[in-house]
PDB file of C-alpha atoms in Angstrom:
ATOM      1  CA  MET A   1      -0.083   0.057  -0.305  1.00  0.00           C
ATOM      2  CA  LYS A   2       2.323   2.550   0.694  1.00  0.00           C
ATOM      3  CA  LEU A   3       5.395   3.050  -0.951  1.00  0.00           C
ATOM      4  CA  ARG A   4       8.146   4.763   1.306  1.00  0.00           C
ATOM      5  CA  VAL A   5      10.261   7.628   0.135  1.00  0.00           C
ATOM      6  CA  LEU A   6      13.882   7.516   1.118  1.00  0.00           C
ATOM      7  CA  GLY A   7      16.575   9.510   0.571  1.00  0.00           C
ATOM      8  CA  THR A   8      18.753  12.604   3.155  1.00  0.00           C
ATOM      9  CA  ALA A   9      15.440  14.955   3.461  1.00  0.00           C
ATOM     10  CA  VAL A  10      12.720  12.954   3.176  1.00  0.00           C
ATOM     11  CA  SER A  11      11.286  10.100   5.275  1.00  0.00           C
ATOM     12  CA  PHE A  12       7.530   9.043   4.887  1.00  0.00           C
ATOM     13  CA  SER A  13       5.904   6.847   2.853  1.00  0.00           C
ATOM     14  CA  ILE A  14       2.680   6.921   0.053  1.00  0.00           C
ATOM     15  CA  ALA A  15       0.652   4.066  -0.753  1.00  0.00           C
ATOM     16  CA  LEU A  16       0.949   2.407  -4.255  1.00  0.00           C
ATOM     17  CA  ALA A  17      -0.541  -0.992  -4.126  1.00  0.00           C
ATOM     18  CA  ALA A  18      -2.920  -2.103  -6.794  1.00  0.00           C
ATOM     19  CA  CYS A  19      -3.175   1.432  -8.235  1.00  0.00           C
ATOM     20  CA  GLY A  20      -2.719   1.027 -11.565  1.00  0.00           C
ATOM     21  CA  GLY A  21      -1.944  -0.659 -14.921  1.00  0.00           C
ATOM     22  CA  GLY A  22      -1.119  -0.220 -18.996  1.00  0.00           C
ATOM     23  CA  ASN A  23       1.682   1.216 -20.125  1.00  0.00           C
ATOM     24  CA  THR A  24       1.710   5.123 -20.239  1.00  0.00           C
ATOM     25  CA  GLY A  25       1.437   7.837 -17.403  1.00  0.00           C
ATOM     26  CA  ASN A  26      -1.740   9.493 -19.709  1.00  0.00           C
ATOM     27  CA  MET A  27      -5.000   9.041 -19.127  1.00  0.00           C
ATOM     28  CA  PRO A  28      -6.439   6.140 -21.727  1.00  0.00           C
ATOM     29  CA  MET A  29      -7.947   6.757 -24.613  1.00  0.00           C
ATOM     30  CA  PRO A  30     -11.415   6.076 -24.865  1.00  0.00           C
ATOM     31  CA  GLY A  31     -13.244   2.890 -25.655  1.00  0.00           C
ATOM     32  CA  PRO A  32     -14.980   2.406 -28.714  1.00  0.00           C
ATOM     33  CA  GLY A  33     -18.447   3.772 -27.659  1.00  0.00           C
ATOM     34  CA  SER A  34     -18.551   1.874 -24.016  1.00  0.00           C
ATOM     35  CA  SER A  35     -19.764   3.606 -21.530  1.00  0.00           C
ATOM     36  CA  GLU A  36     -19.387   0.387 -18.812  1.00  0.00           C
ATOM     37  CA  TYR A  37     -16.314   0.728 -16.445  1.00  0.00           C
ATOM     38  CA  ASN A  38     -14.275  -2.591 -14.699  1.00  0.00           C
ATOM     39  CA  MET A  39     -12.484  -1.854 -11.806  1.00  0.00           C
ATOM     40  CA  GLN A  40     -11.197  -5.540 -11.408  1.00  0.00           C
ATOM     41  CA  ALA A  41     -10.192  -6.303 -14.788  1.00  0.00           C
ATOM     42  CA  GLY A  42      -8.830  -3.301 -14.583  1.00  0.00           C
ATOM     43  CA  ILE A  43      -6.310  -4.272 -11.525  1.00  0.00           C
ATOM     44  CA  ASN A  44      -5.827  -7.863 -13.379  1.00  0.00           C
ATOM     45  CA  ASN A  45      -4.419  -5.403 -16.648  1.00  0.00           C
ATOM     46  CA  MET A  46      -2.153  -3.961 -14.303  1.00  0.00           C
ATOM     47  CA  VAL A  47      -0.573  -7.128 -12.618  1.00  0.00           C
ATOM     48  CA  ALA A  48      -0.373  -8.668 -15.796  1.00  0.00           C
ATOM     49  CA  MET A  49       1.144  -5.465 -17.819  1.00  0.00           C
ATOM     50  CA  GLY A  50       2.866  -3.341 -15.393  1.00  0.00           C
ATOM     51  CA  LEU A  51       2.740   0.135 -15.487  1.00  0.00           C
ATOM     52  CA  THR A  52       5.780   2.621 -16.248  1.00  0.00           C
ATOM     53  CA  SER A  53       5.097   5.998 -15.870  1.00  0.00           C
ATOM     54  CA  ASN A  54       7.834   9.861 -15.609  1.00  0.00           C
ATOM     55  CA  VAL A  55       6.683  12.014 -12.840  1.00  0.00           C
ATOM     56  CA  ASN A  56       7.181  15.446 -11.180  1.00  0.00           C
ATOM     57  CA  LEU A  57       8.072  15.313  -7.289  1.00  0.00           C
ATOM     58  CA  SER A  58       6.968  17.710  -5.251  1.00  0.00           C
ATOM     59  CA  GLY A  59       6.036  18.764  -1.373  1.00  0.00           C
ATOM     60  CA  THR A  60       7.843  19.940   1.902  1.00  0.00           C
ATOM     61  CA  VAL A  61       9.977  17.560   4.351  1.00  0.00           C
ATOM     62  CA  ASN A  62      11.667  18.173   7.872  1.00  0.00           C
ATOM     63  CA  VAL A  63      15.004  19.607   7.503  1.00  0.00           C
ATOM     64  CA  SER A  64      17.025  20.085  10.898  1.00  0.00           C
ATOM     65  CA  GLY A  65      13.383  21.041  12.207  1.00  0.00           C
ATOM     66  CA  VAL A  66      12.773  23.876   9.369  1.00  0.00           C
ATOM     67  CA  SER A  67       9.807  22.501   7.098  1.00  0.00           C
ATOM     68  CA  THR A  68      11.375  22.405   3.681  1.00  0.00           C
ATOM     69  CA  PRO A  69      10.067  22.575  -0.139  1.00  0.00           C
ATOM     70  CA  PHE A  70      11.477  20.484  -2.131  1.00  0.00           C
ATOM     71  CA  THR A  71      11.508  19.070  -6.292  1.00  0.00           C
ATOM     72  CA  GLY A  72      11.809  17.177  -8.163  1.00  0.00           C
ATOM     73  CA  SER A  73      11.277  14.130 -11.033  1.00  0.00           C
ATOM     74  CA  GLY A  74      11.477  10.694 -11.833  1.00  0.00           C
ATOM     75  CA  THR A  75      10.053   7.443 -12.946  1.00  0.00           C
ATOM     76  CA  TYR A  76       7.460   5.409 -11.541  1.00  0.00           C
ATOM     77  CA  VAL A  77       7.400   1.747 -12.788  1.00  0.00           C
ATOM     78  CA  ARG A  78       5.131  -1.426 -11.740  1.00  0.00           C
ATOM     79  CA  GLN A  79       7.112  -4.093 -13.189  1.00  0.00           C
ATOM     80  CA  ILE A  80       4.938  -7.031 -14.782  1.00  0.00           C
ATOM     81  CA  ALA A  81       4.408  -9.470 -11.822  1.00  0.00           C
ATOM     82  CA  ALA A  82       5.504 -12.649 -11.282  1.00  0.00           C
ATOM     83  CA  ALA A  83       4.978 -16.117  -9.311  1.00  0.00           C
ATOM     84  CA  GLY A  84       5.887 -16.035  -6.071  1.00  0.00           C
ATOM     85  CA  SER A  85       4.695 -16.607  -2.703  1.00  0.00           C
ATOM     86  CA  PHE A  86       3.669 -14.315  -0.013  1.00  0.00           C
ATOM     87  CA  ASP A  87       2.456 -15.682   3.890  1.00  0.00           C
ATOM     88  CA  GLY A  88       3.002 -18.827   2.747  1.00  0.00           C
ATOM     89  CA  ALA A  89       1.015 -19.390   0.495  1.00  0.00           C
ATOM     90  CA  ALA A  90       0.934 -19.350  -3.559  1.00  0.00           C
ATOM     91  CA  ALA A  91       0.712 -15.722  -5.397  1.00  0.00           C
ATOM     92  CA  MET A  92       1.828 -12.410  -7.694  1.00  0.00           C
ATOM     93  CA  SER A  93       4.594 -10.467  -6.693  1.00  0.00           C
ATOM     94  CA  GLN A  94       4.675  -7.156  -8.514  1.00  0.00           C
ATOM     95  CA  VAL A  95       7.641  -5.054  -7.576  1.00  0.00           C
ATOM     96  CA  ALA A  96       6.588  -0.779  -7.717  1.00  0.00           C
ATOM     97  CA  THR A  97       9.644   1.402  -7.812  1.00  0.00           C
ATOM     98  CA  ILE A  98      10.026   5.178  -7.927  1.00  0.00           C
ATOM     99  CA  THR A  99      13.793   6.574  -8.693  1.00  0.00           C
ATOM    100  CA  GLY A 100      14.778   9.654  -9.467  1.00  0.00           C
ATOM    101  CA  THR A 101      16.263  12.831  -7.674  1.00  0.00           C
ATOM    102  CA  ILE A 102      14.980  15.791  -5.654  1.00  0.00           C
ATOM    103  CA  THR A 103      16.368  19.211  -4.403  1.00  0.00           C
ATOM    104  CA  ALA A 104      16.021  20.767  -1.082  1.00  0.00           C
ATOM    105  CA  ALA A 105      17.106  23.771   0.548  1.00  0.00           C
ATOM    106  CA  GLY A 106      19.468  24.296  -2.425  1.00  0.00           C
ATOM    107  CA  GLN A 107      20.884  20.541  -2.382  1.00  0.00           C
ATOM    108  CA  THR A 108      19.674  17.680  -4.675  1.00  0.00           C
ATOM    109  CA  SER A 109      20.468  13.933  -3.955  1.00  0.00           C
ATOM    110  CA  PRO A 110      18.912  10.660  -5.367  1.00  0.00           C
ATOM    111  CA  TYR A 111      15.953   9.448  -4.623  1.00  0.00           C
ATOM    112  CA  SER A 112      14.615   5.923  -4.551  1.00  0.00           C
ATOM    113  CA  THR A 113      12.070   4.089  -2.872  1.00  0.00           C
ATOM    114  CA  SER A 114      10.792   0.457  -3.990  1.00  0.00           C
ATOM    115  CA  VAL A 115       7.882  -1.880  -2.453  1.00  0.00           C
ATOM    116  CA  VAL A 116       6.330  -5.515  -3.405  1.00  0.00           C
ATOM    117  CA  ASP A 117       2.859  -5.914  -3.679  1.00  0.00           C
ATOM    118  CA  TYR A 118       1.272  -9.347  -3.515  1.00  0.00           C
ATOM    119  CA  PHE A 119      -1.622 -10.755  -5.071  1.00  0.00           C
ATOM    120  CA  SER A 120      -3.784 -13.980  -5.692  1.00  0.00           C
ATOM    121  CA  SER A 121      -3.434 -15.718  -8.611  1.00  0.00           C
ATOM    122  CA  GLY A 122      -6.318 -15.752 -10.948  1.00  0.00           C
ATOM    123  CA  ASN A 123      -8.480 -13.157  -9.491  1.00  0.00           C
ATOM    124  CA  SER A 124      -5.781 -10.331  -8.030  1.00  0.00           C
ATOM    125  CA  GLU A 125      -6.925  -9.823  -4.881  1.00  0.00           C
ATOM    126  CA  LEU A 126      -4.416  -7.606  -2.817  1.00  0.00           C
ATOM    127  CA  LEU A 127      -3.160 -10.100  -0.082  1.00  0.00           C
ATOM    128  CA  GLY A 128      -0.507  -7.465   1.362  1.00  0.00           C
ATOM    129  CA  GLU A 129       2.871  -6.184   0.447  1.00  0.00           C
ATOM    130  CA  ASP A 130       6.875  -6.734   1.972  1.00  0.00           C
ATOM    131  CA  GLN A 131       8.444  -2.633   2.157  1.00  0.00           C
ATOM    132  CA  GLY A 132      11.492  -4.461   3.781  1.00  0.00           C
ATOM    133  CA  GLY A 133      10.950  -2.711   6.992  1.00  0.00           C
ATOM    134  CA  GLU A 134       7.731  -2.873   7.133  1.00  0.00           C
ATOM    135  CA  TYR A 135       5.192  -6.103   6.378  1.00  0.00           C
ATOM    136  CA  ASP A 136       1.535  -5.664   5.689  1.00  0.00           C
ATOM    137  CA  VAL A 137      -1.104  -8.370   5.374  1.00  0.00           C
ATOM    138  CA  ALA A 138      -4.483  -8.035   4.545  1.00  0.00           C
ATOM    139  CA  GLN A 139      -7.186  -9.158   7.051  1.00  0.00           C
ATOM    140  CA  ALA A 140      -9.003 -10.347   4.258  1.00  0.00           C
ATOM    141  CA  PRO A 141      -8.308 -10.167   0.352  1.00  0.00           C
ATOM    142  CA  LEU A 142      -8.804  -7.075  -0.531  1.00  0.00           C
ATOM    143  CA  VAL A 143     -11.456  -7.507  -3.290  1.00  0.00           C
ATOM    144  CA  TYR A 144     -11.932  -5.060  -5.974  1.00  0.00           C
ATOM    145  CA  PRO A 145     -15.393  -4.200  -7.728  1.00  0.00           C
ATOM    146  CA  GLY A 146     -16.455  -5.078 -11.071  1.00  0.00           C
ATOM    147  CA  MET A 147     -18.809  -2.566 -12.658  1.00  0.00           C
ATOM    148  CA  ILE A 148     -18.313   0.849 -11.196  1.00  0.00           C
ATOM    149  CA  VAL A 149     -20.056   4.564 -11.919  1.00  0.00           C
ATOM    150  CA  GLY A 150     -19.041   7.894 -10.936  1.00  0.00           C
ATOM    151  CA  GLY A 151     -20.132   8.412  -7.760  1.00  0.00           C
ATOM    152  CA  SER A 152     -19.853   5.356  -6.121  1.00  0.00           C
ATOM    153  CA  THR A 153     -17.850   5.159  -3.019  1.00  0.00           C
ATOM    154  CA  GLY A 154     -17.065   1.877  -0.925  1.00  0.00           C
ATOM    155  CA  THR A 155     -14.479   0.119   1.908  1.00  0.00           C
ATOM    156  CA  LEU A 156     -11.950  -2.280   0.594  1.00  0.00           C
ATOM    157  CA  GLY A 157     -10.578  -3.989   4.280  1.00  0.00           C
ATOM    158  CA  THR A 158      -8.157  -3.311   6.138  1.00  0.00           C
ATOM    159  CA  LEU A 159      -4.430  -4.268   6.665  1.00  0.00           C
ATOM    160  CA  SER A 160      -2.402  -5.668   9.509  1.00  0.00           C
ATOM    161  CA  ARG A 161       0.824  -3.820   9.623  1.00  0.00           C
ATOM    162  CA  TYR A 162       4.360  -5.223  11.118  1.00  0.00           C
ATOM    163  CA  THR A 163       8.017  -5.143  11.650  1.00  0.00           C
ATOM    164  CA  ASP A 164       8.734  -7.773   9.532  1.00  0.00           C
ATOM    165  CA  LYS A 165       7.458 -11.634   7.990  1.00  0.00           C
ATOM    166  CA  THR A 166       7.579 -12.717  11.277  1.00  0.00           C
ATOM    167  CA  MET A 167       4.227 -10.422  11.957  1.00  0.00           C
ATOM    168  CA  SER A 168       5.660 -10.802  16.196  1.00  0.00           C
ATOM    169  CA  VAL A 169       5.571  -6.545  16.078  1.00  0.00           C
ATOM    170  CA  SER A 170       2.859  -4.973  15.700  1.00  0.00           C
ATOM    171  CA  LEU A 171       2.508  -1.152  14.176  1.00  0.00           C
ATOM    172  CA  GLY A 172      -1.186  -1.215  13.675  1.00  0.00           C
ATOM    173  CA  THR A 173      -3.608  -0.878  10.507  1.00  0.00           C
ATOM    174  CA  VAL A 174      -3.895   0.695   7.123  1.00  0.00           C
ATOM    175  CA  GLN A 175      -7.714   1.150   6.262  1.00  0.00           C
ATOM    176  CA  VAL A 176      -8.071   1.320   2.438  1.00  0.00           C
ATOM    177  CA  SER A 177     -11.492   2.323   0.183  1.00  0.00           C
ATOM    178  CA  TYR A 178     -11.961   4.054  -2.803  1.00  0.00           C
ATOM    179  CA  SER A 179     -14.049   7.085  -4.582  1.00  0.00           C
ATOM    180  CA  VAL A 180     -15.284   7.147  -8.776  1.00  0.00           C
ATOM    181  CA  MET A 181     -15.495  10.235 -10.115  1.00  0.00           C
ATOM    182  CA  SER A 182     -17.679  10.697 -13.293  1.00  0.00           C
ATOM    183  CA  PRO A 183     -16.248  10.674 -17.061  1.00  0.00           C
ATOM    184  CA  VAL A 184     -16.442  13.731 -18.427  1.00  0.00           C
ATOM    185  CA  ASP A 185     -18.568  12.450 -21.396  1.00  0.00           C
ATOM    186  CA  PRO A 186     -20.098   9.228 -21.997  1.00  0.00           C
ATOM    187  CA  GLY A 187     -17.774   6.594 -23.170  1.00  0.00           C
ATOM    188  CA  SER A 188     -14.664   8.492 -21.954  1.00  0.00           C
ATOM    189  CA  PRO A 189     -12.199   7.617 -19.518  1.00  0.00           C
ATOM    190  CA  ILE A 190     -13.422   7.412 -15.747  1.00  0.00           C
ATOM    191  CA  ALA A 191     -11.012   8.431 -12.835  1.00  0.00           C
ATOM    192  CA  PHE A 192     -11.333   6.778  -9.576  1.00  0.00           C
ATOM    193  CA  SER A 193      -9.205   7.437  -6.137  1.00  0.00           C
ATOM    194  CA  PHE A 194      -7.845   4.907  -3.507  1.00  0.00           C
ATOM    195  CA  THR A 195      -7.251   6.077  -0.087  1.00  0.00           C
ATOM    196  CA  TYR A 196      -5.111   4.682   2.732  1.00  0.00           C
ATOM    197  CA  GLN A 197      -5.352   6.018   6.230  1.00  0.00           C
ATOM    198  CA  ILE A 198      -2.509   4.252   7.763  1.00  0.00           C
ATOM    199  CA  TYR A 199      -2.856   3.830  11.901  1.00  0.00           C
ATOM    200  CA  ASP A 200      -0.799   3.311  14.703  1.00  0.00           C
ATOM    201  CA  THR A 201      -1.291   0.648  17.827  1.00  0.00           C
ATOM    202  CA  HIS A 202      -2.742   3.604  19.450  1.00  0.00           C
ATOM    203  CA  ASN A 203      -5.088   3.921  16.425  1.00  0.00           C
ATOM    204  CA  THR A 204      -3.997   7.279  15.805  1.00  0.00           C
ATOM    205  CA  LEU A 205      -4.034   8.785  12.121  1.00  0.00           C
ATOM    206  CA  THR A 206      -0.523   9.012  11.258  1.00  0.00           C
ATOM    207  CA  GLU A 207      -0.555   9.303   7.445  1.00  0.00           C
ATOM    208  CA  THR A 208      -3.340   9.675   4.492  1.00  0.00           C
ATOM    209  CA  ASP A 209      -2.534   8.846   1.424  1.00  0.00           C
ATOM    210  CA  VAL A 210      -4.373   9.478  -2.012  1.00  0.00           C
ATOM    211  CA  MET A 211      -3.525   7.734  -5.592  1.00  0.00           C
ATOM    212  CA  THR A 212      -5.652   8.546  -8.487  1.00  0.00           C
ATOM    213  CA  TYR A 213      -5.904   7.044 -11.950  1.00  0.00           C
ATOM    214  CA  GLY A 214      -7.813   6.697 -15.000  1.00  0.00           C
ATOM    215  CA  MET A 215      -9.425   3.760 -16.952  1.00  0.00           C
ATOM    216  CA  SER A 216     -10.442   3.377 -20.165  1.00  0.00           C
ATOM    217  CA  PRO A 217     -13.968   1.681 -20.819  1.00  0.00           C
ATOM    218  CA  VAL A 218     -14.645  -2.032 -21.211  1.00  0.00           C
ATOM    219  CA  PRO A 219     -13.110  -3.787 -23.302  1.00  0.00           C
ATOM    220  CA  SER A 220      -9.333  -2.289 -22.573  1.00  0.00           C
ATOM    221  CA  SER A 221      -9.936  -1.450 -18.975  1.00  0.00           C
ATOM    222  CA  GLU A 222      -6.845  -0.202 -18.917  1.00  0.00           C
ATOM    223  CA  ILE A 223      -5.594   2.089 -15.699  1.00  0.00           C
ATOM    224  CA  ASN A 224      -3.265   4.713 -15.900  1.00  0.00           C
ATOM    225  CA  PHE A 225      -1.390   6.495 -13.366  1.00  0.00           C
ATOM    226  CA  ILE A 226      -2.337  10.443 -12.747  1.00  0.00           C
ATOM    227  CA  SER A 227      -1.758  11.524  -8.928  1.00  0.00           C
ATOM    228  CA  ALA A 228      -0.535  10.494  -5.283  1.00  0.00           C
ATOM    229  CA  SER A 229      -0.027  12.332  -2.240  1.00  0.00           C
ATOM    230  CA  ALA A 230       0.731  11.664   1.120  1.00  0.00           C
ATOM    231  CA  GLN A 231       0.499  13.948   4.063  1.00  0.00           C
ATOM    232  CA  ARG A 232       2.152  12.977   8.073  1.00  0.00           C
ATOM    233  CA  PRO A 233       3.504  15.434  10.354  1.00  0.00           C
ATOM    234  CA  SER A 234       7.150  15.454   9.157  1.00  0.00           C
ATOM    235  CA  GLY A 235       5.924  16.416   5.964  1.00  0.00           C
ATOM    236  CA  THR A 236       3.861  16.514   2.290  1.00  0.00           C
ATOM    237  CA  LEU A 237       4.408  14.380  -1.047  1.00  0.00           C
ATOM    238  CA  MET A 238       2.738  14.807  -4.012  1.00  0.00           C
ATOM    239  CA  VAL A 239       3.661  12.999  -7.228  1.00  0.00           C
ATOM    240  CA  SER A 240       2.166  14.074 -10.614  1.00  0.00           C
ATOM    241  CA  SER A 241       2.850  11.908 -13.804  1.00  0.00           C
ATOM    242  CA  THR A 242       3.993  13.997 -16.957  1.00  0.00           C
ATOM    243  CA  GLY A 243       3.436  11.192 -19.481  1.00  0.00           C
ATOM    244  CA  PRO A 244       4.744   7.710 -20.162  1.00  0.00           C
ATOM    245  CA  SER A 245       8.341   6.709 -19.977  1.00  0.00           C
TER     246      SER A 245
END
């Protein structure tokens, strides 16, 4: 769900699981007159096809106790999923990365972060993810809706957060929901957002991440990355697509 941002000046997370597909960073092209939209089919495509997009990075981060703006650019990649295992069961694993550079307080440094998302084989239900320093497990597989319409919302489920795959030390939970925006015209792409509310072990909200995507109508159901945001006390992050990589 979260893609941890690494670097000298940056130390916060952004949700990226189950959030994109296709092979460009622009809004998908309209389908041939269709006005039906299938999120589950889009997620299946994301797992099978991966995603690549150039992105701009911006936000604020604490540097020596001072809130400091930063800017940057990079590439967001979700690799084609491969057969693997998660929590002792067969699964499809997909590596998601952002790499690039950021500039804060006049200093430029490399930017790199990655996470491995795990989906059930066949129907691409989200099982969890491994960030290296955090291991998140769905309390029940997150099932993405089939046909969606503008204005619809829903809860996808809850992830339990742990320090590692032994699941012996809890970090809290992640509550995952979605909302759908109406297409501009019948048959044009539809946009939807995933919201990730991240709680610690005291059930205190520590971060809110939002991922927004566009999806073409059926039958192509191609999902493309539009933007992402993360907010927490230590800083904010905005990631915006600038087009295909």
